[in-house]
Coordinates of N, CA and C and ligand atoms in Angstrom, one line a residue:
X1076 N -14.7 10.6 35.1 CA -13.4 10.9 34.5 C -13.4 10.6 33.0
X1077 N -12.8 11.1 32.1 CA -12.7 11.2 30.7 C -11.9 10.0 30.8
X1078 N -12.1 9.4 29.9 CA -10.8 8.0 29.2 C -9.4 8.9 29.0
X1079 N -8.9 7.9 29.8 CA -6.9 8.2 29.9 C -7.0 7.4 28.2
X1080 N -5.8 8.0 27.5 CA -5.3 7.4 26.2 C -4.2 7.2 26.4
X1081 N -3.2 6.7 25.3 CA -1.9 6.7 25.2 C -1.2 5.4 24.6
X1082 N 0.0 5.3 24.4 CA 0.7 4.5 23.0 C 2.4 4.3 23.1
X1083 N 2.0 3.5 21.9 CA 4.1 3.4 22.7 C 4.3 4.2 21.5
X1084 N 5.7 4.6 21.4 CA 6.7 5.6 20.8 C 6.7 6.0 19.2
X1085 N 6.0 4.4 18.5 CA 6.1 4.9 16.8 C 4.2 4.9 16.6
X1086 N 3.7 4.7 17.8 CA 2.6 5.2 17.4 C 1.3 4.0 16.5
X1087 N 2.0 2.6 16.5 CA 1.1 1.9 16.2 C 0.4 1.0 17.0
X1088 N 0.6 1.3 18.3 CA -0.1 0.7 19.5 C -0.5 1.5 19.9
X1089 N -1.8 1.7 20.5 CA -2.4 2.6 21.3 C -3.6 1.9 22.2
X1090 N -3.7 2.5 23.8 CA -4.9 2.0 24.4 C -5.9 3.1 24.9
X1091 N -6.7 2.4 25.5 CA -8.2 3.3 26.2 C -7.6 2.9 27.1
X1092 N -7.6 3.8 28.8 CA -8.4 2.8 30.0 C -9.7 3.7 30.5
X1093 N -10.7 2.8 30.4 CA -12.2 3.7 30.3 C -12.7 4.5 32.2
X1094 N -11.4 3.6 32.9 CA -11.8 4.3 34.5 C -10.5 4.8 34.7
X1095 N -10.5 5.7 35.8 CA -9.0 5.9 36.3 C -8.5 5.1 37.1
X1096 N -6.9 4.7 37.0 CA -6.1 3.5 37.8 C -6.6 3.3 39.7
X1097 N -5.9 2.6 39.7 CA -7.1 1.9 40.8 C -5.7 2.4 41.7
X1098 N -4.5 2.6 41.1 CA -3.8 3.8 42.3 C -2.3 3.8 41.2
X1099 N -1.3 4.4 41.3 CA -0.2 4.8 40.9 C 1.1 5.1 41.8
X1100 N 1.9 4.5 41.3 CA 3.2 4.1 42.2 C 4.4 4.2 41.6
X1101 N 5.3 5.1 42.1 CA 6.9 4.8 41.5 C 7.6 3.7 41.8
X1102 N 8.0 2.6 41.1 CA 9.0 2.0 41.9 C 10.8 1.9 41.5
X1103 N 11.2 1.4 42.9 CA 12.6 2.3 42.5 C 13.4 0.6 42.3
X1104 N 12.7 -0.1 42.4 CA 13.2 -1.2 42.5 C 14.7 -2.0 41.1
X1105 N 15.5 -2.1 41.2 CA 16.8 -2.5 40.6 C 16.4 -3.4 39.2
X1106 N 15.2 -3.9 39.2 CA 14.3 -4.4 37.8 C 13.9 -3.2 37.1
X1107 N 13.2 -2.5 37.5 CA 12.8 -1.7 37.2 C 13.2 -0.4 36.3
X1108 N 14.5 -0.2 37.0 CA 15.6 1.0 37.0 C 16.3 0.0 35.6
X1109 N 16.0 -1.4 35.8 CA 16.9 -1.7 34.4 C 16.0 -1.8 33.1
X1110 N 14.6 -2.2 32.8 CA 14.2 -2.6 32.1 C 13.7 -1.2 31.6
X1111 N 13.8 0.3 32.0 CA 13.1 1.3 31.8 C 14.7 2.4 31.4
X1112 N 15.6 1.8 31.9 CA 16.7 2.3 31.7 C 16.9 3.5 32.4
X1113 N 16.1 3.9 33.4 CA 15.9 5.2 34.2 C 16.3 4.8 35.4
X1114 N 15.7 6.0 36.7 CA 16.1 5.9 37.5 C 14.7 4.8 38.5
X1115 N 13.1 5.0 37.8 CA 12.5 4.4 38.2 C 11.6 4.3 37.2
X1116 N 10.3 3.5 37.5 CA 9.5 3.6 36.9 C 8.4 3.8 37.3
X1117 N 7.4 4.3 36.5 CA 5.8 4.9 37.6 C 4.5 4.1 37.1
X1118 N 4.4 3.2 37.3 CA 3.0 2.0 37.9 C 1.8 2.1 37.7
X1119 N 0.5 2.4 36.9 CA -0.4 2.6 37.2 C -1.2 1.3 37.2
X1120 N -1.6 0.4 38.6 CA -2.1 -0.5 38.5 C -3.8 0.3 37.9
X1121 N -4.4 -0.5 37.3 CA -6.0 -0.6 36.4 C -6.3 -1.8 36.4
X1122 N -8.1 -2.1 36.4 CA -8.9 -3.2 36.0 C -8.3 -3.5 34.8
X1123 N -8.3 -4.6 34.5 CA -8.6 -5.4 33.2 C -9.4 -5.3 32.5
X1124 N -10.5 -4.7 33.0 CA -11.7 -4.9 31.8 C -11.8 -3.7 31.8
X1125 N -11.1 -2.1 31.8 CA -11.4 -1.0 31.6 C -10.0 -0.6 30.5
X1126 N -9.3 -1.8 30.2 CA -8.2 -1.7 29.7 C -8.4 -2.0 28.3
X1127 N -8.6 -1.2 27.1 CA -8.6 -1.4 25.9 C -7.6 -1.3 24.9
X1128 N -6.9 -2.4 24.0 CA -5.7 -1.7 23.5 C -5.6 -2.6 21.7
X1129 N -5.2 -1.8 20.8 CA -5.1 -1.8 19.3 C -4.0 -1.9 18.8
X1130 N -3.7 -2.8 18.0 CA -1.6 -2.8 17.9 C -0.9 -3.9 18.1
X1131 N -0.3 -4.2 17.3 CA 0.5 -5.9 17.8 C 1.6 -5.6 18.8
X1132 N 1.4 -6.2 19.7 CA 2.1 -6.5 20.3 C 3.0 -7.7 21.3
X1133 N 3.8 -7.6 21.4 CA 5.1 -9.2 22.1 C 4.9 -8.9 24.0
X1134 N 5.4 -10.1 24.1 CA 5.7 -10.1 25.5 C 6.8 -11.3 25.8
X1135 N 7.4 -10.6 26.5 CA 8.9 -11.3 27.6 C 8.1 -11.7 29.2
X1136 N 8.8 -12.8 29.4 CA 8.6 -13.0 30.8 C 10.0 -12.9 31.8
X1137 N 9.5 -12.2 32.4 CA 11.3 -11.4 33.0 C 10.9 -12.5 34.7
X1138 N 12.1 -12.5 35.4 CA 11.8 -13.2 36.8 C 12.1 -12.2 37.8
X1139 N 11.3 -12.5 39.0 CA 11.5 -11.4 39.8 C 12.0 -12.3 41.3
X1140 N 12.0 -11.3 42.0 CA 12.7 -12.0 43.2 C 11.6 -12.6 43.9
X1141 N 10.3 -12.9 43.5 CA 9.5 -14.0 44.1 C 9.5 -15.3 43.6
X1142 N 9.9 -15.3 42.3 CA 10.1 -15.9 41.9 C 9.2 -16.5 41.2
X1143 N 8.1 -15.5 40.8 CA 6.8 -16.1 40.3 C 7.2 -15.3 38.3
X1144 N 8.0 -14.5 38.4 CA 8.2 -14.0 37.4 C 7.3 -13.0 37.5
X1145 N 7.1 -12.0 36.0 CA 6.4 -11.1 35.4 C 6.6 -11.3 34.0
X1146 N 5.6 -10.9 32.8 CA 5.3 -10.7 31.7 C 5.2 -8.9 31.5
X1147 N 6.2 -8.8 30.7 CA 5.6 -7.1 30.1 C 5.7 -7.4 28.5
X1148 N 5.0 -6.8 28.3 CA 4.1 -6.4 27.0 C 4.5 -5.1 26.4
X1149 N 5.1 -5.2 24.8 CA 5.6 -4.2 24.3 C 5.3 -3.8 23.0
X1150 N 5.1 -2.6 22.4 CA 4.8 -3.0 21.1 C 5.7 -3.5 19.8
X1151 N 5.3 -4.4 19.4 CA 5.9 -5.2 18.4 C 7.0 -4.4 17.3
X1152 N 6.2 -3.5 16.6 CA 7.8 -2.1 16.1 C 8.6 -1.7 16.6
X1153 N 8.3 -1.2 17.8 CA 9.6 -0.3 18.6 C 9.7 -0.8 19.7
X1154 N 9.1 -1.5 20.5 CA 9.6 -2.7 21.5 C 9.5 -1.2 22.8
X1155 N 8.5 -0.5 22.7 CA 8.2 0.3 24.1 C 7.5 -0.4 24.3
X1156 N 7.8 -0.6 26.2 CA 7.3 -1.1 27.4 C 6.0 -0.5 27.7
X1157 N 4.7 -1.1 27.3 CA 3.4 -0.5 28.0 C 2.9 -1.0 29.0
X1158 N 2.6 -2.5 29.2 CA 2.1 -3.2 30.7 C 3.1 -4.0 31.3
X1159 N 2.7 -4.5 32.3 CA 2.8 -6.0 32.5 C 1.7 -6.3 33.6
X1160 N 2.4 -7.6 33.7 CA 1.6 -8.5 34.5 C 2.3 -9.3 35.5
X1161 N 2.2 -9.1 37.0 CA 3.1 -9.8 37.8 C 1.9 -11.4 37.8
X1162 N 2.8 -12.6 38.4 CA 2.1 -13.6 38.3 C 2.3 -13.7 40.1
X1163 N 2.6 -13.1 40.8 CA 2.6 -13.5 42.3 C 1.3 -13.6 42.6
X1164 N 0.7 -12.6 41.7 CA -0.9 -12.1 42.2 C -1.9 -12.5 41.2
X1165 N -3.0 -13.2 41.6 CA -3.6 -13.3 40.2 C -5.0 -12.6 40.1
X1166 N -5.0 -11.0 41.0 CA -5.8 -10.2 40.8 C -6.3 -9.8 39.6
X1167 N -7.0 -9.6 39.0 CA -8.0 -9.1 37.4 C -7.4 -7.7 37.1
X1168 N -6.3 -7.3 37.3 CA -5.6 -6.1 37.1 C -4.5 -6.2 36.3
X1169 N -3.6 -5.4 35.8 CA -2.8 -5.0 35.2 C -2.2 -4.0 35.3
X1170 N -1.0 -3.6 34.4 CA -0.6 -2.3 35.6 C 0.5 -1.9 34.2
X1171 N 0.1 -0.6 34.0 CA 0.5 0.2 32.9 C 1.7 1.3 33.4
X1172 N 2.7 1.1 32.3 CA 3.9 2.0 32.6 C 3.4 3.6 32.0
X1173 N 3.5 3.8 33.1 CA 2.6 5.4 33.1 C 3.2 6.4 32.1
X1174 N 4.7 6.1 31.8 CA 5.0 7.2 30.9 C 4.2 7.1 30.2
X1175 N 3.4 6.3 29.2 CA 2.8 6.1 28.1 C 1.5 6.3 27.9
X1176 N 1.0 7.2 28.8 CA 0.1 7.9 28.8 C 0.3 9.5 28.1
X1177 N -1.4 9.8 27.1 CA -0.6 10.8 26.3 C -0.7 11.8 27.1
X1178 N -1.5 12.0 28.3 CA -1.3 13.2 29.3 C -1.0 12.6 30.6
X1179 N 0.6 12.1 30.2 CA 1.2 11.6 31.8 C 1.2 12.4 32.8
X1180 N 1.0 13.9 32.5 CA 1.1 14.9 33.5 C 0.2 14.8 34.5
X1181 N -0.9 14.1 34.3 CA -2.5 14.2 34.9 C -2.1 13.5 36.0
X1182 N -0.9 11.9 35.9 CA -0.7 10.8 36.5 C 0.5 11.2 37.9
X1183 N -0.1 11.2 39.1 CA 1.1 11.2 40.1 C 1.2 10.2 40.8
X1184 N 2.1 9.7 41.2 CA 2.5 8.6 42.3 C 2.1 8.8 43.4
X1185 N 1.1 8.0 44.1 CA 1.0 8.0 45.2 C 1.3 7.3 46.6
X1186 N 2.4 6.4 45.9 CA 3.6 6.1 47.0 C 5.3 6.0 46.3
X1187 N 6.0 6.0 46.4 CA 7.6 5.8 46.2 C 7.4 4.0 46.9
X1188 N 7.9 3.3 46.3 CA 8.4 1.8 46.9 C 9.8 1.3 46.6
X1189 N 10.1 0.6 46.9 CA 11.7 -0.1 47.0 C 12.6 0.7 47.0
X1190 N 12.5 2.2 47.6 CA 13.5 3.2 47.7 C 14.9 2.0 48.8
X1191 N 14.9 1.2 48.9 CA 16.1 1.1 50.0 C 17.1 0.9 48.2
X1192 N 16.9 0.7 47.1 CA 17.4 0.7 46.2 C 17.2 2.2 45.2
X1193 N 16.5 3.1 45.6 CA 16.6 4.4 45.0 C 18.0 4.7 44.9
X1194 N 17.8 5.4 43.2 CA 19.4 6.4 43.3 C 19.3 7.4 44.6
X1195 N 20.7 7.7 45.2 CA 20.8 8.3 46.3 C 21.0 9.9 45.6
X1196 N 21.0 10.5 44.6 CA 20.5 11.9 44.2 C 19.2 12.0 44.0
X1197 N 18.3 11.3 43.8 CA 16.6 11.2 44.0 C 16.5 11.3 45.4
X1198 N 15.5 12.4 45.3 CA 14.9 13.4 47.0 C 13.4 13.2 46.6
X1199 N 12.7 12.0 47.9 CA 11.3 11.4 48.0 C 11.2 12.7 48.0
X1200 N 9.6 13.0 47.8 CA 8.7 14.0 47.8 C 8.3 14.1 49.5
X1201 N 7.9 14.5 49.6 CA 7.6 14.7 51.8 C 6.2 14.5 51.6
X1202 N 5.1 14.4 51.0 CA 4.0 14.5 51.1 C 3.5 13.3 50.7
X1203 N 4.5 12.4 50.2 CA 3.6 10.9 49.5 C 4.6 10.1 50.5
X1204 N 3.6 8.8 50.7 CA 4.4 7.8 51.6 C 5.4 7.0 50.5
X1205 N 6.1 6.7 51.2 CA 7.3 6.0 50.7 C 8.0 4.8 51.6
X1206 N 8.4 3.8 50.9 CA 8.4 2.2 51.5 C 9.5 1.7 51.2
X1207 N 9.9 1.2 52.0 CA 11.6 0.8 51.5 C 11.4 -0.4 51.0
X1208 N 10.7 -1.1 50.5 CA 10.4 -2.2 49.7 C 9.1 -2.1 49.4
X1209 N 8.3 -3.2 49.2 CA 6.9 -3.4 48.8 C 5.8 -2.9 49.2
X1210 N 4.8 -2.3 49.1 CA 3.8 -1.4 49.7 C 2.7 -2.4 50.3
X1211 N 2.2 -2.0 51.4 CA 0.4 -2.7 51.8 C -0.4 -1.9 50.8
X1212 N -1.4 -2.3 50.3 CA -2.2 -1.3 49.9 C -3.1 -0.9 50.4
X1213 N -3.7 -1.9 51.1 CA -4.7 -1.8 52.5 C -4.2 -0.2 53.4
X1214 N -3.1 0.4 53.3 CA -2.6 1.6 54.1 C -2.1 2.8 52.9
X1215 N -2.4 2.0 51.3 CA -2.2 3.1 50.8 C -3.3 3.4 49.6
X1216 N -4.0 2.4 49.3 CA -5.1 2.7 47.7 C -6.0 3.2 49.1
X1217 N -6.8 4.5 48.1 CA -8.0 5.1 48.5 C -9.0 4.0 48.5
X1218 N -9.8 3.9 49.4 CA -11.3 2.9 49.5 C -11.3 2.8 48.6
X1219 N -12.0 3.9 47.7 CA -12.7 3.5 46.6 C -12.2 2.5 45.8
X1220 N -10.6 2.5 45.5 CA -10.4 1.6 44.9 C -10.0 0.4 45.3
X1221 N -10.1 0.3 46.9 CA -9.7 -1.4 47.4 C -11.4 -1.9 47.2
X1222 N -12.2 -1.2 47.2 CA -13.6 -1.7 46.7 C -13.8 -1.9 45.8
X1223 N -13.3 -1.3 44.5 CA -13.4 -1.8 43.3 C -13.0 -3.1 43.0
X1224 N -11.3 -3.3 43.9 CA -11.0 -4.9 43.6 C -11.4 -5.7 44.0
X1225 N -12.2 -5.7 45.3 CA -12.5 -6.5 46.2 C -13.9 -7.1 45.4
X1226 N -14.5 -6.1 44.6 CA -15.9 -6.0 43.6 C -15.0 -7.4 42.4
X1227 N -13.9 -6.9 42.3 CA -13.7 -7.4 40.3 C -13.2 -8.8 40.7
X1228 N -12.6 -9.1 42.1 CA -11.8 -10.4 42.6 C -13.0 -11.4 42.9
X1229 N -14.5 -10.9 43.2 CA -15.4 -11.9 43.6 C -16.5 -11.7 42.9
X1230 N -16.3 -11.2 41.3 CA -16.8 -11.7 40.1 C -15.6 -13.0 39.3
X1231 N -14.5 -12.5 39.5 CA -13.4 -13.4 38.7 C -13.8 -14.5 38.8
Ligands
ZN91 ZN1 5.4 1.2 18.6
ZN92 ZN1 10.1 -2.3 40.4

C-alpha cells in the first residue's frame, strides 16, 4: 500500500502513516458526536511506529466512561482533532480521526459501535457489523491485523 497522508484544516500539521490502519470504525458514541460536533466519528486505529507527523501540536485529556480517560491531539493553529490515545489500553497503537486523511474516500468503516446512542435518522449500512456499544476485535479486525498487534505488543 502507498503511505495514507493527511493534515488538519490550515495545513501546518501534516502526517505519514507508512502501513494501512490495523482496522477502521465509526463510533457513534455521545463523546464522540460531541467533540467532532457531528453525528459520529470514524477511527482508524494504526501502529505507532508507522505513524509519522510534522507540526506543533496540543493535547487535552478528555474522561471517558472508564474512567481511564483519553488524550486527543490537535493542531496547535486551528485546534483540528487528528489522534488520540485511549489510556484503558496500553497497546502501541493510536488511532487517527479519519476525516483527516487527504484521501478519506479510500477509508471505510468496518464496524458501526455504540449505535445504542446513534442519531435515530442514521440508517447502519447492512453489510458492516454493528455493536450497540464496544466492539471485540477478536470477531471483527482481519487476522492480518490481530497479528500485527499481537507482533508490536510482545516487542513493547
Ligand atoms: Zn492546523
Ligand atoms: Zn466514541
Amino acid at each position: 500500500m502507498a503511505a495514507l497522508t493527511g493534515g488538519c484544516a490550515c495545513g501546518r500539521v501534516r502526517y505519514r502513516l507508512n502501513e494501512a490502519p490495523l482496522f477502521t470504525y465509526a463510533c457513534h458514541c455521545t463523546d464522540c458526536q460531541r467533540t467532532t460536533g457531528s453525528a459520529f466519528v470514524i477511527h482508524s486505529t494504526v501502529a505507532r511506529q508507522d505513524f509519522e507527523i510534522e507540526g506543533e501540536t496540543r493535547s487535552v485529556m478528555l474522561p471517558t466512561d472508564s474512567g481511564a480517560g483519553y488524550d486527543i491531539h490537535f493542531c496547535a493553529n486551528c485546534s483540528t482533532y487528528i489522534w488520540c490515545i485511549y489510556h484503558m489500553r496500553s497497546d502501541p497503537v493510536l488511532i487517527i480521526r479519519a476525516g483527516t486523511f487527504d484521501d478519506a474516500a479510500k477509508i471505510k468503516p468496518g464496524a458501526h459501535i455504540f449505535t445504542d446512542s446513534m442519531q435515530p435518522w442514521f440508517r447502519l449500512p447492512e453489510d458492516v457489523p454493528s455493536f450497540q456499544a464496544a466492539f471485540d476485535r477478536n470477531l471483527t479486525w482481519p487476522v492480518e491485523s490481530l497479528d500485527k498487534l499481537a507482533g508490536l505488543i510482545a516487542r513493547a
